[in-house]
């Protein structure tokens, strides 16, 4: 068991608390680097989407998890980044230029959205960001001279350093992985800075933050801009991965999926963004298995347990009908969110922390370690 004794301020803001983190993250990075040569093309494609969604999750976590500002409009920021890349490609702008331009433009738009949001909180802020997402979706559909409307736009293959970076090749995977790693490291450094600590102070209590001299309005706008800029970078990669973009791809459902990424992964942990992205990417293969293979498996089990051929066929048809029902994906999302909110508010990362602590303290681990205390001082009972 390792105990960390912090003796100065530098220990509190250290990027890696101890050398074990360096070895474990180094090993993980080595595994990810050799993954293209050990996994199938399908799994590599899924890993690319994990990197892209996790990048969006980190950006959203800066705004929601660390600043406490809710947003259901991040699909719009993703769309702005994607369409900026597709539009500038028409003028043969190099990839590094339009990649940075997409992030900058999206960040500026995010700051503009942050200004009117200064007077809004809670559900009203959520409604405002939903309205922004609808406005952007409508602009993409109507501004045909730039976006080609509902016909969509083709996104050409990346040309980088004189070489073609195919969306299905290892170089594109490494590009997405590099963007994710840089985003996570940059965010970790941001949270260690005065700006990041101001974000957390605003999340915990705006009144207390103001009393400490923090310009709450300025830092809220900063949070919106940084979060949107990171999402814009992910939008460029998203556009190149799909090679075609259209307005109906950036809907409210996609924004909700980004919220699911940070809720299930863990709202207050950057690791949670990656875990949530893995979960989100696994949903579609799971639904495909549920629809194509699960009915036959359940029918076979029923026949093995003594059900007749006709009865087993009815069971198989019922399972197939259930697996093909419209709205099943949304229902699964809803059930999982409710379960996590009720039983594991810290998400998958919170569960991992508890498992790790169990083995660190074994056999001295107590079942009530994480039990919420129900003892309050008298002044707190009326809050």
GROMACS .gro file of C-alpha atoms in nm:
model
  383
    1UNK     CA    1   0.000   0.000   0.000
    2UNK     CA    2   0.135   0.343  -0.096
    3UNK     CA    3   0.067   0.650   0.119
    4UNK     CA    4   0.132   0.997  -0.022
    5UNK     CA    5   0.235   1.266   0.223
    6UNK     CA    6   0.208   1.611   0.066
    7UNK     CA    7   0.448   1.857   0.221
    8UNK     CA    8   0.417   2.157  -0.012
    9UNK     CA    9   0.198   2.310  -0.281
   10UNK     CA   10   0.397   2.150  -0.562
   11UNK     CA   11   0.296   1.804  -0.438
   12UNK     CA   12  -0.069   1.902  -0.464
   13UNK     CA   13  -0.047   2.007  -0.831
   14UNK     CA   14   0.195   1.740  -0.951
   15UNK     CA   15   0.092   1.592  -1.287
   16UNK     CA   16   0.183   1.238  -1.177
   17UNK     CA   17   0.134   1.185  -0.801
   18UNK     CA   18   0.401   0.913  -0.793
   19UNK     CA   19   0.621   0.707  -1.026
   20UNK     CA   20   0.363   0.428  -1.049
   21UNK     CA   21   0.146   0.651  -1.265
   22UNK     CA   22   0.432   0.701  -1.509
   23UNK     CA   23   0.484   0.328  -1.552
   24UNK     CA   24   0.113   0.241  -1.580
   25UNK     CA   25   0.034   0.517  -1.830
   26UNK     CA   26   0.350   0.437  -2.024
   27UNK     CA   27   0.243   0.073  -2.049
   28UNK     CA   28  -0.106   0.175  -2.160
   29UNK     CA   29   0.035   0.407  -2.424
   30UNK     CA   30   0.264   0.130  -2.553
   31UNK     CA   31  -0.036  -0.104  -2.587
   32UNK     CA   32  -0.229   0.161  -2.778
   33UNK     CA   33   0.065   0.222  -3.010
   34UNK     CA   34   0.092  -0.144  -3.111
   35UNK     CA   35  -0.286  -0.190  -3.134
   36UNK     CA   36  -0.308  -0.132  -3.514
   37UNK     CA   37  -0.080  -0.429  -3.573
   38UNK     CA   38  -0.269  -0.663  -3.340
   39UNK     CA   39  -0.637  -0.579  -3.398
   40UNK     CA   40  -0.871  -0.615  -3.693
   41UNK     CA   41  -0.971  -0.317  -3.907
   42UNK     CA   42  -1.318  -0.315  -3.748
   43UNK     CA   43  -1.179  -0.286  -3.395
   44UNK     CA   44  -0.937  -0.018  -3.510
   45UNK     CA   45  -1.229   0.179  -3.651
   46UNK     CA   46  -1.404   0.150  -3.317
   47UNK     CA   47  -1.092   0.271  -3.136
   48UNK     CA   48  -1.084   0.577  -3.362
   49UNK     CA   49  -1.440   0.662  -3.261
   50UNK     CA   50  -1.344   0.608  -2.895
   51UNK     CA   51  -1.065   0.866  -2.936
   52UNK     CA   52  -1.298   1.116  -3.106
   53UNK     CA   53  -1.584   1.076  -2.858
   54UNK     CA   54  -1.343   1.086  -2.564
   55UNK     CA   55  -1.199   1.414  -2.695
   56UNK     CA   56  -1.550   1.560  -2.704
   57UNK     CA   57  -1.612   1.416  -2.357
   58UNK     CA   58  -1.303   1.591  -2.218
   59UNK     CA   59  -1.419   1.920  -2.369
   60UNK     CA   60  -1.769   1.879  -2.228
   61UNK     CA   61  -1.628   1.778  -1.891
   62UNK     CA   62  -1.439   2.109  -1.866
   63UNK     CA   63  -1.769   2.292  -1.903
   64UNK     CA   64  -2.005   2.062  -1.715
   65UNK     CA   65  -1.794   1.858  -1.477
   66UNK     CA   66  -1.542   2.120  -1.367
   67UNK     CA   67  -1.729   2.449  -1.419
   68UNK     CA   68  -2.081   2.325  -1.345
   69UNK     CA   69  -2.241   2.469  -1.661
   70UNK     CA   70  -2.486   2.230  -1.829
   71UNK     CA   71  -2.492   2.197  -2.208
   72UNK     CA   72  -2.698   1.996  -2.454
   73UNK     CA   73  -2.561   2.171  -2.761
   74UNK     CA   74  -2.220   2.019  -2.814
   75UNK     CA   75  -2.331   1.844  -3.130
   76UNK     CA   76  -2.355   2.195  -3.279
   77UNK     CA   77  -1.992   2.268  -3.189
   78UNK     CA   78  -1.892   1.934  -3.342
   79UNK     CA   79  -2.080   2.033  -3.658
   80UNK     CA   80  -1.908   2.371  -3.679
   81UNK     CA   81  -1.567   2.206  -3.661
   82UNK     CA   82  -1.662   1.944  -3.920
   83UNK     CA   83  -1.810   2.192  -4.168
   84UNK     CA   84  -1.518   2.433  -4.127
   85UNK     CA   85  -1.282   2.155  -4.232
   86UNK     CA   86  -1.500   2.050  -4.527
   87UNK     CA   87  -1.543   2.409  -4.647
   88UNK     CA   88  -1.175   2.508  -4.626
   89UNK     CA   89  -1.073   2.188  -4.803
   90UNK     CA   90  -1.241   2.325  -5.117
   91UNK     CA   91  -0.972   2.595  -5.132
   92UNK     CA   92  -0.685   2.347  -5.086
   93UNK     CA   93  -0.607   2.476  -4.737
   94UNK     CA   94  -0.350   2.246  -4.566
   95UNK     CA   95  -0.473   2.018  -4.290
   96UNK     CA   96  -0.282   2.185  -4.002
   97UNK     CA   97  -0.427   2.523  -4.100
   98UNK     CA   98  -0.792   2.422  -4.124
   99UNK     CA   99  -0.757   2.198  -3.819
  100UNK     CA  100  -0.647   2.495  -3.608
  101UNK     CA  101  -0.897   2.725  -3.782
  102UNK     CA  102  -1.184   2.489  -3.697
  103UNK     CA  103  -1.089   2.484  -3.330
  104UNK     CA  104  -1.043   2.862  -3.320
  105UNK     CA  105  -1.374   2.937  -3.494
  106UNK     CA  106  -1.562   2.692  -3.274
  107UNK     CA  107  -1.401   2.844  -2.966
  108UNK     CA  108  -1.512   3.193  -3.073
  109UNK     CA  109  -1.867   3.068  -3.130
  110UNK     CA  110  -1.857   2.899  -2.790
  111UNK     CA  111  -1.755   3.227  -2.627
  112UNK     CA  112  -2.043   3.405  -2.804
  113UNK     CA  113  -2.281   3.140  -2.672
  114UNK     CA  114  -2.130   3.182  -2.326
  115UNK     CA  115  -2.215   3.555  -2.305
  116UNK     CA  116  -2.596   3.523  -2.308
  117UNK     CA  117  -2.565   3.211  -2.091
  118UNK     CA  118  -2.418   3.422  -1.809
  119UNK     CA  119  -2.767   3.509  -1.687
  120UNK     CA  120  -2.890   3.152  -1.706
  121UNK     CA  121  -2.848   2.855  -1.477
  122UNK     CA  122  -2.978   2.500  -1.446
  123UNK     CA  123  -3.263   2.400  -1.672
  124UNK     CA  124  -3.274   2.743  -1.836
  125UNK     CA  125  -2.913   2.708  -1.950
  126UNK     CA  126  -2.993   2.361  -2.085
  127UNK     CA  127  -3.285   2.505  -2.285
  128UNK     CA  128  -3.061   2.781  -2.421
  129UNK     CA  129  -2.796   2.534  -2.542
  130UNK     CA  130  -3.064   2.314  -2.699
  131UNK     CA  131  -3.195   2.620  -2.883
  132UNK     CA  132  -2.844   2.696  -3.005
  133UNK     CA  133  -2.811   2.341  -3.137
  134UNK     CA  134  -3.140   2.374  -3.327
  135UNK     CA  135  -3.029   2.708  -3.474
  136UNK     CA  136  -2.700   2.563  -3.597
  137UNK     CA  137  -2.875   2.259  -3.745
  138UNK     CA  138  -3.117   2.487  -3.930
  139UNK     CA  139  -2.833   2.707  -4.059
  140UNK     CA  140  -2.650   2.402  -4.191
  141UNK     CA  141  -2.963   2.293  -4.375
  142UNK     CA  142  -3.049   2.636  -4.520
  143UNK     CA  143  -2.710   2.793  -4.601
  144UNK     CA  144  -2.667   2.591  -4.919
  145UNK     CA  145  -2.400   2.815  -5.069
  146UNK     CA  146  -2.158   2.708  -4.795
  147UNK     CA  147  -2.288   2.381  -4.651
  148UNK     CA  148  -2.467   2.238  -4.958
  149UNK     CA  149  -2.778   2.206  -4.744
  150UNK     CA  150  -2.929   1.863  -4.690
  151UNK     CA  151  -2.722   1.721  -4.975
  152UNK     CA  152  -2.425   1.722  -4.742
  153UNK     CA  153  -2.056   1.762  -4.817
  154UNK     CA  154  -1.782   1.519  -4.907
  155UNK     CA  155  -1.468   1.537  -4.698
  156UNK     CA  156  -1.146   1.459  -4.881
  157UNK     CA  157  -0.869   1.243  -4.739
  158UNK     CA  158  -0.611   1.420  -4.524
  159UNK     CA  159  -0.290   1.525  -4.693
  160UNK     CA  160  -0.021   1.567  -4.429
  161UNK     CA  161   0.351   1.620  -4.491
  162UNK     CA  162   0.312   1.508  -4.850
  163UNK     CA  163   0.147   1.177  -4.760
  164UNK     CA  164  -0.214   1.060  -4.772
  165UNK     CA  165  -0.364   0.974  -4.433
  166UNK     CA  166  -0.642   0.726  -4.504
  167UNK     CA  167  -0.932   0.723  -4.259
  168UNK     CA  168  -0.895   0.344  -4.223
  169UNK     CA  169  -0.518   0.331  -4.183
  170UNK     CA  170  -0.296   0.331  -3.875
  171UNK     CA  171  -0.170   0.690  -3.935
  172UNK     CA  172  -0.522   0.830  -3.890
  173UNK     CA  173  -0.562   0.628  -3.569
  174UNK     CA  174  -0.234   0.766  -3.441
  175UNK     CA  175  -0.350   1.118  -3.529
  176UNK     CA  176  -0.673   1.075  -3.331
  177UNK     CA  177  -0.483   0.918  -3.041
  178UNK     CA  178  -0.233   1.206  -3.040
  179UNK     CA  179  -0.515   1.463  -3.032
  180UNK     CA  180  -0.679   1.278  -2.741
  181UNK     CA  181  -0.355   1.249  -2.542
  182UNK     CA  182  -0.267   1.615  -2.599
  183UNK     CA  183  -0.621   1.715  -2.501
  184UNK     CA  184  -0.607   1.516  -2.177
  185UNK     CA  185  -0.258   1.639  -2.084
  186UNK     CA  186  -0.353   1.997  -2.171
  187UNK     CA  187  -0.669   1.973  -1.964
  188UNK     CA  188  -0.480   1.828  -1.668
  189UNK     CA  189  -0.242   2.123  -1.682
  190UNK     CA  190  -0.534   2.361  -1.719
  191UNK     CA  191  -0.698   2.221  -1.405
  192UNK     CA  192  -0.370   2.263  -1.213
  193UNK     CA  193  -0.354   2.630  -1.315
  194UNK     CA  194  -0.536   2.924  -1.150
  195UNK     CA  195  -0.788   2.914  -1.436
  196UNK     CA  196  -0.879   2.551  -1.367
  197UNK     CA  197  -0.906   2.614  -0.996
  198UNK     CA  198  -1.136   2.907  -1.070
  199UNK     CA  199  -1.355   2.675  -1.279
  200UNK     CA  200  -1.386   2.432  -0.989
  201UNK     CA  201  -1.458   2.715  -0.746
  202UNK     CA  202  -1.742   2.838  -0.968
  203UNK     CA  203  -1.883   2.487  -0.985
  204UNK     CA  204  -1.878   2.446  -0.608
  205UNK     CA  205  -2.018   2.789  -0.521
  206UNK     CA  206  -2.045   3.100  -0.736
  207UNK     CA  207  -2.099   3.314  -0.428
  208UNK     CA  208  -1.783   3.185  -0.263
  209UNK     CA  209  -1.592   3.228  -0.591
  210UNK     CA  210  -1.699   3.593  -0.616
  211UNK     CA  211  -1.600   3.652  -0.255
  212UNK     CA  212  -1.248   3.531  -0.342
  213UNK     CA  213  -1.222   3.784  -0.624
  214UNK     CA  214  -1.290   3.549  -0.916
  215UNK     CA  215  -1.449   3.715  -1.219
  216UNK     CA  216  -1.725   3.456  -1.258
  217UNK     CA  217  -1.857   3.594  -1.590
  218UNK     CA  218  -1.511   3.593  -1.750
  219UNK     CA  219  -1.430   3.239  -1.643
  220UNK     CA  220  -1.767   3.106  -1.756
  221UNK     CA  221  -1.705   3.248  -2.103
  222UNK     CA  222  -1.353   3.099  -2.097
  223UNK     CA  223  -1.496   2.762  -2.007
  224UNK     CA  224  -1.747   2.774  -2.293
  225UNK     CA  225  -1.474   2.879  -2.538
  226UNK     CA  226  -1.224   2.611  -2.434
  227UNK     CA  227  -1.488   2.338  -2.430
  228UNK     CA  228  -1.621   2.438  -2.771
  229UNK     CA  229  -1.269   2.466  -2.920
  230UNK     CA  230  -1.178   2.113  -2.813
  231UNK     CA  231  -1.507   1.987  -2.959
  232UNK     CA  232  -1.426   2.168  -3.283
  233UNK     CA  233  -1.095   1.979  -3.310
  234UNK     CA  234  -1.285   1.654  -3.260
  235UNK     CA  235  -1.532   1.766  -3.529
  236UNK     CA  236  -1.252   1.779  -3.787
  237UNK     CA  237  -1.149   1.422  -3.708
  238UNK     CA  238  -1.513   1.313  -3.703
  239UNK     CA  239  -1.568   1.456  -4.052
  240UNK     CA  240  -1.260   1.284  -4.192
  241UNK     CA  241  -1.353   0.952  -4.035
  242UNK     CA  242  -1.701   0.954  -4.190
  243UNK     CA  243  -1.582   1.123  -4.516
  244UNK     CA  244  -1.933   1.270  -4.556
  245UNK     CA  245  -2.128   1.511  -4.337
  246UNK     CA  246  -2.485   1.639  -4.347
  247UNK     CA  247  -2.704   1.839  -4.103
  248UNK     CA  248  -2.907   1.539  -3.985
  249UNK     CA  249  -2.590   1.383  -3.840
  250UNK     CA  250  -2.559   1.654  -3.574
  251UNK     CA  251  -2.887   1.628  -3.389
  252UNK     CA  252  -2.997   1.661  -3.028
  253UNK     CA  253  -2.956   1.285  -2.987
  254UNK     CA  254  -2.583   1.320  -3.051
  255UNK     CA  255  -2.560   1.589  -2.781
  256UNK     CA  256  -2.740   1.356  -2.542
  257UNK     CA  257  -2.491   1.080  -2.626
  258UNK     CA  258  -2.207   1.315  -2.530
  259UNK     CA  259  -2.379   1.376  -2.197
  260UNK     CA  260  -2.401   0.998  -2.154
  261UNK     CA  261  -2.025   0.975  -2.214
  262UNK     CA  262  -1.946   1.189  -1.910
  263UNK     CA  263  -2.232   1.066  -1.692
  264UNK     CA  264  -2.147   0.699  -1.730
  265UNK     CA  265  -1.773   0.749  -1.735
  266UNK     CA  266  -1.765   0.985  -1.440
  267UNK     CA  267  -1.842   1.356  -1.442
  268UNK     CA  268  -1.537   1.465  -1.243
  269UNK     CA  269  -1.263   1.255  -1.402
  270UNK     CA  270  -1.088   1.282  -1.737
  271UNK     CA  271  -1.041   0.904  -1.729
  272UNK     CA  272  -1.420   0.884  -1.718
  273UNK     CA  273  -1.446   1.050  -2.058
  274UNK     CA  274  -1.249   0.763  -2.212
  275UNK     CA  275  -1.449   0.498  -2.026
  276UNK     CA  276  -1.776   0.663  -2.129
  277UNK     CA  277  -1.663   0.680  -2.492
  278UNK     CA  278  -1.581   0.308  -2.487
  279UNK     CA  279  -1.928   0.238  -2.352
  280UNK     CA  280  -2.093   0.456  -2.618
  281UNK     CA  281  -1.905   0.285  -2.901
  282UNK     CA  282  -1.997  -0.061  -2.767
  283UNK     CA  283  -2.372   0.008  -2.769
  284UNK     CA  284  -2.425  -0.036  -3.145
  285UNK     CA  285  -2.235  -0.370  -3.170
  286UNK     CA  286  -2.432  -0.489  -2.867
  287UNK     CA  287  -2.764  -0.398  -3.031
  288UNK     CA  288  -2.655  -0.573  -3.351
  289UNK     CA  289  -2.570  -0.887  -3.154
  290UNK     CA  290  -2.900  -0.859  -2.968
  291UNK     CA  291  -3.094  -0.842  -3.294
  292UNK     CA  292  -2.904  -1.094  -3.506
  293UNK     CA  293  -2.767  -1.359  -3.270
  294UNK     CA  294  -2.945  -1.340  -2.936
  295UNK     CA  295  -3.287  -1.469  -3.058
  296UNK     CA  296  -3.127  -1.789  -3.189
  297UNK     CA  297  -2.929  -1.835  -2.866
  298UNK     CA  298  -3.237  -1.792  -2.645
  299UNK     CA  299  -3.444  -2.017  -2.874
  300UNK     CA  300  -3.176  -2.286  -2.850
  301UNK     CA  301  -3.164  -2.257  -2.471
  302UNK     CA  302  -3.543  -2.284  -2.453
  303UNK     CA  303  -3.536  -2.600  -2.668
  304UNK     CA  304  -3.261  -2.746  -2.449
  305UNK     CA  305  -3.468  -2.682  -2.137
  306UNK     CA  306  -3.757  -2.886  -2.277
  307UNK     CA  307  -3.964  -2.638  -2.477
  308UNK     CA  308  -4.113  -2.784  -2.791
  309UNK     CA  309  -4.008  -2.681  -3.137
  310UNK     CA  310  -4.312  -2.459  -3.182
  311UNK     CA  311  -4.275  -2.302  -2.838
  312UNK     CA  312  -3.904  -2.236  -2.892
  313UNK     CA  313  -3.987  -2.073  -3.226
  314UNK     CA  314  -4.239  -1.842  -3.059
  315UNK     CA  315  -3.981  -1.744  -2.797
  316UNK     CA  316  -3.723  -1.675  -3.064
  317UNK     CA  317  -3.968  -1.459  -3.263
  318UNK     CA  318  -4.062  -1.263  -2.948
  319UNK     CA  319  -3.699  -1.191  -2.865
  320UNK     CA  320  -3.631  -1.087  -3.226
  321UNK     CA  321  -3.929  -0.850  -3.220
  322UNK     CA  322  -3.810  -0.697  -2.894
  323UNK     CA  323  -3.453  -0.653  -3.022
  324UNK     CA  324  -3.580  -0.483  -3.340
  325UNK     CA  325  -3.818  -0.245  -3.161
  326UNK     CA  326  -3.785   0.126  -3.235
  327UNK     CA  327  -3.649   0.330  -2.950
  328UNK     CA  328  -3.468   0.041  -2.784
  329UNK     CA  329  -3.137   0.229  -2.792
  330UNK     CA  330  -3.287   0.531  -2.618
  331UNK     CA  331  -3.454   0.308  -2.360
  332UNK     CA  332  -3.121   0.141  -2.282
  333UNK     CA  333  -2.958   0.482  -2.243
  334UNK     CA  334  -3.233   0.593  -2.006
  335UNK     CA  335  -3.217   0.283  -1.788
  336UNK     CA  336  -2.839   0.294  -1.763
  337UNK     CA  337  -2.837   0.664  -1.673
  338UNK     CA  338  -3.096   0.610  -1.399
  339UNK     CA  339  -2.901   0.314  -1.259
  340UNK     CA  340  -2.573   0.507  -1.252
  341UNK     CA  341  -2.729   0.819  -1.100
  342UNK     CA  342  -2.893   0.613  -0.825
  343UNK     CA  343  -2.620   0.363  -0.743
  344UNK     CA  344  -2.291   0.498  -0.881
  345UNK     CA  345  -2.299   0.878  -0.926
  346UNK     CA  346  -1.924   0.885  -0.991
  347UNK     CA  347  -1.967   0.660  -1.295
  348UNK     CA  348  -1.738   0.385  -1.415
  349UNK     CA  349  -1.433   0.570  -1.288
  350UNK     CA  350  -1.588   0.588  -0.942
  351UNK     CA  351  -1.644   0.214  -0.949
  352UNK     CA  352  -1.281   0.162  -1.054
  353UNK     CA  353  -1.162   0.377  -0.760
  354UNK     CA  354  -1.361   0.164  -0.518
  355UNK     CA  355  -1.224  -0.160  -0.662
  356UNK     CA  356  -0.868  -0.025  -0.645
  357UNK     CA  357  -0.914   0.092  -0.287
  358UNK     CA  358  -1.057  -0.249  -0.193
  359UNK     CA  359  -0.738  -0.425  -0.301
  360UNK     CA  360  -0.517  -0.156  -0.147
  361UNK     CA  361  -0.682  -0.194   0.195
  362UNK     CA  362  -0.757  -0.568   0.184
  363UNK     CA  363  -0.822  -0.730   0.430
  364UNK     CA  364  -0.892  -0.409   0.628
  365UNK     CA  365  -1.147  -0.271   0.383
  366UNK     CA  366  -1.478  -0.169   0.542
  367UNK     CA  367  -1.806  -0.202   0.357
  368UNK     CA  368  -1.922   0.140   0.475
  369UNK     CA  369  -1.616   0.323   0.342
  370UNK     CA  370  -1.812   0.504   0.072
  371UNK     CA  371  -2.143   0.517   0.253
  372UNK     CA  372  -2.287   0.867   0.258
  373UNK     CA  373  -2.297   1.015   0.606
  374UNK     CA  374  -2.642   1.106   0.737
  375UNK     CA  375  -2.527   1.315   1.032
  376UNK     CA  376  -2.573   1.689   0.986
  377UNK     CA  377  -2.515   1.988   1.203
  378UNK     CA  378  -2.829   2.174   1.304
  379UNK     CA  379  -2.763   2.465   1.067
  380UNK     CA  380  -2.756   2.232   0.765
  381UNK     CA  381  -3.093   2.066   0.816
  382UNK     CA  382  -3.289   2.354   0.667
  383UNK     CA  383  -3.083   2.385   0.347
   0.00000   0.00000   0.00000
